[in-house]
Short mmCIF file of N, CA, C and O in Angstrom, two decimals:
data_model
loop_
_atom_site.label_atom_id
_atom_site.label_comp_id
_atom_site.label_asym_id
_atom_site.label_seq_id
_atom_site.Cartn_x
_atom_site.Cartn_y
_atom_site.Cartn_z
N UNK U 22 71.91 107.52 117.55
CA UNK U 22 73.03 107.92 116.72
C UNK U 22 72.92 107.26 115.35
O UNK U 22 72.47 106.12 115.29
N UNK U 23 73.40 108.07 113.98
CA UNK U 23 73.09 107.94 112.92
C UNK U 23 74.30 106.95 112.51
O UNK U 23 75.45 107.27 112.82
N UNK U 24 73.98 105.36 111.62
CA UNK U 24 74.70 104.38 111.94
C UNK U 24 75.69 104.55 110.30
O UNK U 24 76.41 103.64 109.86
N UNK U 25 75.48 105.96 109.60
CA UNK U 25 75.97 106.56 108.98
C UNK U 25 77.15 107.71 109.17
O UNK U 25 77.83 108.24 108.29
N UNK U 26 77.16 107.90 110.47
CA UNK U 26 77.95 108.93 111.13
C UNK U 26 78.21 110.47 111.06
O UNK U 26 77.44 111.10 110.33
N UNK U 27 79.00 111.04 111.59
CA UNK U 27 78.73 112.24 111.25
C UNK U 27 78.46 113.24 110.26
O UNK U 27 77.88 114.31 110.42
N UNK U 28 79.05 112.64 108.97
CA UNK U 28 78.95 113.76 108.02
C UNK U 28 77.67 113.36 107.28
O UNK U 28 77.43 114.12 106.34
N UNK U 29 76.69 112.27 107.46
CA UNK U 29 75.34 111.75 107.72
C UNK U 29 74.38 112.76 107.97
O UNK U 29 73.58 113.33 107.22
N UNK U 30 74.72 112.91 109.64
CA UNK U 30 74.25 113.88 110.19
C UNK U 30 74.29 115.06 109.89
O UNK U 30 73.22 115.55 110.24
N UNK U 31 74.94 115.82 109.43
CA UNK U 31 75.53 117.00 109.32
C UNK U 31 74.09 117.46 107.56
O UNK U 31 73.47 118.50 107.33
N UNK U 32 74.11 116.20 106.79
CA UNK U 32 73.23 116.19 105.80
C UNK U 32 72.13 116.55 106.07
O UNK U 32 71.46 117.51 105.70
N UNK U 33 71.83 115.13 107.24
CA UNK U 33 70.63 115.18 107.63
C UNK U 33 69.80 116.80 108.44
O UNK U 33 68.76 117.45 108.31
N UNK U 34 70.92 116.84 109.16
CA UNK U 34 70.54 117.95 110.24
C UNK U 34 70.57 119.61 109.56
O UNK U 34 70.72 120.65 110.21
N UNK U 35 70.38 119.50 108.07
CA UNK U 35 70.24 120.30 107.24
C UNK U 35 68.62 121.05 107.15
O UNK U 35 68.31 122.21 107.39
N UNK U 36 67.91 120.08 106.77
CA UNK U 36 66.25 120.01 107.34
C UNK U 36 65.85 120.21 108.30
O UNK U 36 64.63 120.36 108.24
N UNK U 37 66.38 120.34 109.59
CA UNK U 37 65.87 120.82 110.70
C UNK U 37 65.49 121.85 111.03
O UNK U 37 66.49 122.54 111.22
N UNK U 38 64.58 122.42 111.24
CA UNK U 38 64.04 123.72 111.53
C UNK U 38 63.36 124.53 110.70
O UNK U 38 62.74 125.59 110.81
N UNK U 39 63.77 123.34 109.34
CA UNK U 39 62.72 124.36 108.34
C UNK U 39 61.49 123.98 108.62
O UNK U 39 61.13 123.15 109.45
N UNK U 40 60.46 125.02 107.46
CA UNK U 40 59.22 124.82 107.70
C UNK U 40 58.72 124.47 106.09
O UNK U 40 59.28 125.05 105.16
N UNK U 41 57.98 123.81 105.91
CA UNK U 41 57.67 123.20 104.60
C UNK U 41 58.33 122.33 104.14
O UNK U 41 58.56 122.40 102.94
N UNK U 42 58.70 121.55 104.67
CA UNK U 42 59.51 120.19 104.04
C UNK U 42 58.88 119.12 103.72
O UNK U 42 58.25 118.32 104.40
N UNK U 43 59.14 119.19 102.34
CA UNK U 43 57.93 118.14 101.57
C UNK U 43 59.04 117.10 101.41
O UNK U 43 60.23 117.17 101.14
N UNK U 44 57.76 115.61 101.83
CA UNK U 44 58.73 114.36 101.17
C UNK U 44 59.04 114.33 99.57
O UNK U 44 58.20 114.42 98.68
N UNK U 45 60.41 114.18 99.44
CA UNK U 45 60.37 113.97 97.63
C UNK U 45 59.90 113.00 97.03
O UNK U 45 59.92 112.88 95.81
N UNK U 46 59.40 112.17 97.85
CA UNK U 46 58.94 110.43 97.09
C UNK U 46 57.03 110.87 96.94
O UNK U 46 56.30 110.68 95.96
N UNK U 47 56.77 111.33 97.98
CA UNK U 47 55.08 111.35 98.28
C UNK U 47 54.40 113.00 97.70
O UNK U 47 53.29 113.21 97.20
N UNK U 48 55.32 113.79 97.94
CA UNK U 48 55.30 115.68 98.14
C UNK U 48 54.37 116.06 99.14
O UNK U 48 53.92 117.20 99.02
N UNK U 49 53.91 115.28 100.25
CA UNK U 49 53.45 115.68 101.18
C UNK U 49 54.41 116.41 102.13
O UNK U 49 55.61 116.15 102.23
N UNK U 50 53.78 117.34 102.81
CA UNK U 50 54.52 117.90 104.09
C UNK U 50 55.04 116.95 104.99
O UNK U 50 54.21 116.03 104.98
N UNK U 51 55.99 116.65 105.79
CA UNK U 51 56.61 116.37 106.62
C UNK U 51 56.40 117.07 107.82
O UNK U 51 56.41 118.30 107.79
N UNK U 52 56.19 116.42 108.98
CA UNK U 52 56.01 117.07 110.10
C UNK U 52 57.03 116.73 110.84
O UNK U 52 56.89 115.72 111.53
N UNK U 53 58.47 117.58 110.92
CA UNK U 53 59.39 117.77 111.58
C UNK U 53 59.21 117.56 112.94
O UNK U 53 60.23 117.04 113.40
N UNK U 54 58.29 117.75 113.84
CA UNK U 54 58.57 117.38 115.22
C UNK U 54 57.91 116.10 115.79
O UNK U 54 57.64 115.90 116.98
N UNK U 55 57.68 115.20 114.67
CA UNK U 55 57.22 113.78 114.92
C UNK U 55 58.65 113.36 115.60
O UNK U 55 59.72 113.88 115.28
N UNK U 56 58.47 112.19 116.75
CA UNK U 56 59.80 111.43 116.97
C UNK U 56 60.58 110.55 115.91
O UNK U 56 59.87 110.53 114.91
N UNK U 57 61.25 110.12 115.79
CA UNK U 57 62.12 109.63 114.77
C UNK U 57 61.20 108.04 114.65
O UNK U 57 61.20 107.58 113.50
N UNK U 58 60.67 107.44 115.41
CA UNK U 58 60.02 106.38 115.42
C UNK U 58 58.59 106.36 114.34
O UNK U 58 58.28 105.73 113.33
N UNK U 59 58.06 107.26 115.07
CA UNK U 59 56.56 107.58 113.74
C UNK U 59 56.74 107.15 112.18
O UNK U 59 57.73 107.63 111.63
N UNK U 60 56.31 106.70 111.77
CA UNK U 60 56.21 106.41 110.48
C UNK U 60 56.08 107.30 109.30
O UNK U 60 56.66 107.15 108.23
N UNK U 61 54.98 108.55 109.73
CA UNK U 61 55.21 109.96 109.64
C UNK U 61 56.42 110.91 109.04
O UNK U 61 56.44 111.65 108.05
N UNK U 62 57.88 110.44 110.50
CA UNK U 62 58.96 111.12 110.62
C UNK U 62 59.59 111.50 109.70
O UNK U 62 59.51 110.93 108.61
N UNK U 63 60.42 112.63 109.92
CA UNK U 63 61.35 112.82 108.79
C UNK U 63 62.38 111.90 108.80
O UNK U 63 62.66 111.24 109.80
N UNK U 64 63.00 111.80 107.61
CA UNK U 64 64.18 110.70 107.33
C UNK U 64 65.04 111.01 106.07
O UNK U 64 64.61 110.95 104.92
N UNK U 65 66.25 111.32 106.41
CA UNK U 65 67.12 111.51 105.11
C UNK U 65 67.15 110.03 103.95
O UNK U 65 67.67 108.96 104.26
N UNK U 66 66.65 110.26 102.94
CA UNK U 66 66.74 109.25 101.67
C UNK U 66 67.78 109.26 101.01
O UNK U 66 67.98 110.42 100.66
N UNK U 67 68.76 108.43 100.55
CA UNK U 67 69.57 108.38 99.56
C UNK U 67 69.05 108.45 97.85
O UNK U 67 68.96 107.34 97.32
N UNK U 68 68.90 108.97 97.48
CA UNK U 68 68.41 109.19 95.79
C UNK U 68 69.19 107.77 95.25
O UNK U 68 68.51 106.84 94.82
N UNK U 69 70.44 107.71 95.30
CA UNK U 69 71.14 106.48 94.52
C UNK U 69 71.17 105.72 95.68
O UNK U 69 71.73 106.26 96.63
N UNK U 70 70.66 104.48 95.86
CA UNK U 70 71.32 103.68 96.55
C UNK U 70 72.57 103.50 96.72
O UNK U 70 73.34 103.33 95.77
N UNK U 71 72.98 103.52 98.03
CA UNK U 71 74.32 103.30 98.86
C UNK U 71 75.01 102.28 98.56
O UNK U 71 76.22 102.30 98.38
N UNK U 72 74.01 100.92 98.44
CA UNK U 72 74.75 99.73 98.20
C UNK U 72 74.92 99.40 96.56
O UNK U 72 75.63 98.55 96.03
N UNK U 73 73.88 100.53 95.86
CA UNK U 73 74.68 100.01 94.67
C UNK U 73 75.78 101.14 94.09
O UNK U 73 76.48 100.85 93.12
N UNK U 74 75.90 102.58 94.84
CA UNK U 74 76.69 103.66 94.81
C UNK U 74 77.20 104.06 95.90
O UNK U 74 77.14 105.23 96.27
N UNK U 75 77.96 102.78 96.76
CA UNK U 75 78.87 103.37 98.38
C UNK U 75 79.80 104.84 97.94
O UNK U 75 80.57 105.29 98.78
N UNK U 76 79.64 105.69 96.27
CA UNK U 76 80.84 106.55 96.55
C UNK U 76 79.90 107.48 96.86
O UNK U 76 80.42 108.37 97.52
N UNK U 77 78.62 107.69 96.64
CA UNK U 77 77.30 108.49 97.15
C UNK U 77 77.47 108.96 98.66
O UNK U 77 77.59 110.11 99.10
N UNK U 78 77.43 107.79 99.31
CA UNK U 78 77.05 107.57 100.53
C UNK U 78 76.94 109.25 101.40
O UNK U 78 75.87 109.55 101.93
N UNK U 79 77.99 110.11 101.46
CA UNK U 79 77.85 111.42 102.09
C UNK U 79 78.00 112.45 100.99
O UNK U 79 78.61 113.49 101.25
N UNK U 80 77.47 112.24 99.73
CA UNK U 80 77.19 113.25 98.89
C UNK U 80 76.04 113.49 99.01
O UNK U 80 75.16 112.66 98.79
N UNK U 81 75.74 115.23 99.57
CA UNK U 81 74.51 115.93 99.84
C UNK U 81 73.80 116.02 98.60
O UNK U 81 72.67 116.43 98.85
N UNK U 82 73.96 115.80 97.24
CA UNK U 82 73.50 115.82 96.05
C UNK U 82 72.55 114.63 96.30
O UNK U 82 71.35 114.84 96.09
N UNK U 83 72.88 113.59 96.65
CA UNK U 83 72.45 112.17 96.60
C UNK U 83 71.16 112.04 97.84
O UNK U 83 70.61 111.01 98.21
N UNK U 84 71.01 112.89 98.12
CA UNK U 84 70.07 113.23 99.10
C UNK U 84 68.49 113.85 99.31
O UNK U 84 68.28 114.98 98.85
N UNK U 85 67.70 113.34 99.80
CA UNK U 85 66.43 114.08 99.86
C UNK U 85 65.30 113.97 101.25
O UNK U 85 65.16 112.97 101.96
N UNK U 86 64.71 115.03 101.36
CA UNK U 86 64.06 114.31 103.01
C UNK U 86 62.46 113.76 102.16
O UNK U 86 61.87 114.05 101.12
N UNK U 87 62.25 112.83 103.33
CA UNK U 87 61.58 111.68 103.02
C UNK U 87 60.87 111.16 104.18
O UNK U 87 61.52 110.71 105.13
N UNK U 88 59.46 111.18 104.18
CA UNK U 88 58.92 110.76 105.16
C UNK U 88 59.85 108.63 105.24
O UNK U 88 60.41 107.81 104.52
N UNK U 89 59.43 108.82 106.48
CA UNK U 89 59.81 107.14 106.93
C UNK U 89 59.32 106.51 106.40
O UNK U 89 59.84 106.03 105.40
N UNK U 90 58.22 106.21 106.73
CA UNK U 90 57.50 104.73 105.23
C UNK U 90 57.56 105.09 104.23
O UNK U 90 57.34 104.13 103.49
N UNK U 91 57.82 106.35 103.42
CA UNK U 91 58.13 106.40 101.97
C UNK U 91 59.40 105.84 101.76
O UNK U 91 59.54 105.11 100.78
N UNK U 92 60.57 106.10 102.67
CA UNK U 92 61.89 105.64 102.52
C UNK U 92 61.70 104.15 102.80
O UNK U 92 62.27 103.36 102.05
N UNK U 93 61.25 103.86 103.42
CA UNK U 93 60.81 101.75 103.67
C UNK U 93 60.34 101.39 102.35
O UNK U 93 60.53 100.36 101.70
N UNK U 94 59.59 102.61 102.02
CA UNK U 94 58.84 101.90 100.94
C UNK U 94 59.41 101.44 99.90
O UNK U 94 59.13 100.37 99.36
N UNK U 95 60.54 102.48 99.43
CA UNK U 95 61.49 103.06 98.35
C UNK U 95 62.16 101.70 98.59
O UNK U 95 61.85 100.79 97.82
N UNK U 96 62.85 101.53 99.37
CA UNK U 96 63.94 100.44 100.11
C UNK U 96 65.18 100.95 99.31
O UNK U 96 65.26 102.08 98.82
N UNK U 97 66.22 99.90 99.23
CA UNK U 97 67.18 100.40 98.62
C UNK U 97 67.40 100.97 96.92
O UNK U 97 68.25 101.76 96.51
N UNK U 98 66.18 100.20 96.02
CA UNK U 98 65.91 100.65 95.16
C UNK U 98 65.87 101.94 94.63
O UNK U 98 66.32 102.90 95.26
N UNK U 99 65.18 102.09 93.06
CA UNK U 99 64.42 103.72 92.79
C UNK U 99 63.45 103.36 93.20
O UNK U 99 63.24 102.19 93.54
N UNK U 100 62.52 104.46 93.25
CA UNK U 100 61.15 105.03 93.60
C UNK U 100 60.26 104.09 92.69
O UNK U 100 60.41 104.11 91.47
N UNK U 101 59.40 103.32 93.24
CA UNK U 101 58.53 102.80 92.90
C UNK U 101 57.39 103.62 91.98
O UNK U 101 57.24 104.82 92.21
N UNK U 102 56.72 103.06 91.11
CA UNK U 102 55.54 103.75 90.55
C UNK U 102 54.45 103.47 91.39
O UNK U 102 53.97 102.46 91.90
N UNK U 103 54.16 104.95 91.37
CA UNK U 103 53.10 105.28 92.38
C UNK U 103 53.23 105.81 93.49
O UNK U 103 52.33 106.10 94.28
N UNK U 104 54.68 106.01 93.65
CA UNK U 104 54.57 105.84 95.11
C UNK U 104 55.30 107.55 95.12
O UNK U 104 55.66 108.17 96.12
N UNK U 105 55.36 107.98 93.84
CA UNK U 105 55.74 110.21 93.90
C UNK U 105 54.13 110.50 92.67
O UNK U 105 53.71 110.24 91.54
N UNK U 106 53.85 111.10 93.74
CA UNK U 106 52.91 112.40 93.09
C UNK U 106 53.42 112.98 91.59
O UNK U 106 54.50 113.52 91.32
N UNK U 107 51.90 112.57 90.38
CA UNK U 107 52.99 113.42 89.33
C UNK U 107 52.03 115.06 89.73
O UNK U 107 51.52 115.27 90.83
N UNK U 108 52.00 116.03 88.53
CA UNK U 108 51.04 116.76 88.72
C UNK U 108 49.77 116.96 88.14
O UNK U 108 49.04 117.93 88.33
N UNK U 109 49.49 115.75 87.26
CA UNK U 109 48.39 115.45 87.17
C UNK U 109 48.13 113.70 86.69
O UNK U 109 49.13 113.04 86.43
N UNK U 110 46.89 113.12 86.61
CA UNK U 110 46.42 111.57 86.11
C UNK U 110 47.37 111.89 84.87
O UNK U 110 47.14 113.04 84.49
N UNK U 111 48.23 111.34 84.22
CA UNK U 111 48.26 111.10 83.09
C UNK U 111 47.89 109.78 82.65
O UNK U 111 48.24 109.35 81.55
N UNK U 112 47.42 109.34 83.21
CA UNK U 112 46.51 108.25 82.62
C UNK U 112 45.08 108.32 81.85
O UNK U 112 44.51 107.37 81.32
N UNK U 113 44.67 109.59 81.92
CA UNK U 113 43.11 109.99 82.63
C UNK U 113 43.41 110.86 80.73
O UNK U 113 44.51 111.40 80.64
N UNK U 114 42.45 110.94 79.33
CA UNK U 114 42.72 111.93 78.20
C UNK U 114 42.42 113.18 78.94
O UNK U 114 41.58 113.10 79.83
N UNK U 115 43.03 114.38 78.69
CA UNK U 115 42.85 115.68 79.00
C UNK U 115 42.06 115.89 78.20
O UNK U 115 42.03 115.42 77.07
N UNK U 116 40.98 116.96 78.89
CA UNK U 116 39.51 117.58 78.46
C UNK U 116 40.22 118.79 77.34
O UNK U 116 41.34 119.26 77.55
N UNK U 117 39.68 119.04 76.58
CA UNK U 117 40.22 120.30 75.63
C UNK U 117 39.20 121.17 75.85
O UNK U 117 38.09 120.74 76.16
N UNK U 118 39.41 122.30 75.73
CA UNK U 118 38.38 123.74 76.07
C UNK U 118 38.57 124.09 74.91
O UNK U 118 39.68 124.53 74.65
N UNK U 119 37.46 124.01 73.72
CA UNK U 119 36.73 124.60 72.31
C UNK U 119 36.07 125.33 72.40
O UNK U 119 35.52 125.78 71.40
#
């Protein structure tokens, strides 16, 4: 049981059954029928932290699915660098075609 409670759940249990559910932290696929334990698993993320935005807490806005160790990773914080896919190196000069 979700130690967030029902209207938690009700967020969470939004993602269920779809197909293509990419983590928002990593943009990898999520594999929905991992057990909740896997590291893998899906896991509802809070976008704003809870503890520094408790009025968040069951706003579906404030929400994103998230593999499990990306959400560990994240912790209560923002998103670490490095840790979301951009769509390309921008580190790396882009080649020009002359």
């Amino acid at each position: 049981m979700s130690k967030y409670g029902s209207r938690h759940r009700k967020n969470r249990d939004a993602y269920l059954g779809q197909d293509n559910v990419r983590c928002w932290l990593c943009g990898d696929l999520i594999d929905m029928s991992l057990p909740k334990e896997d590291q893998m698993a899906y896991q509802l993320d809070h976008v704003k932290s809870i503890k520094r935005y408790p009025e968040l807490r069951y706003d579906p806005a404030n929400t994103r699915p998230s593999h499990r160790s990306c959400n560990r990773d994240k912790g209560a914080g923002d998103p670490k660098p490095g840790l979301t896919r951009t769509s390309r190196d921008w580190s790396q000069p882009r080649e020009r075609n002359v």
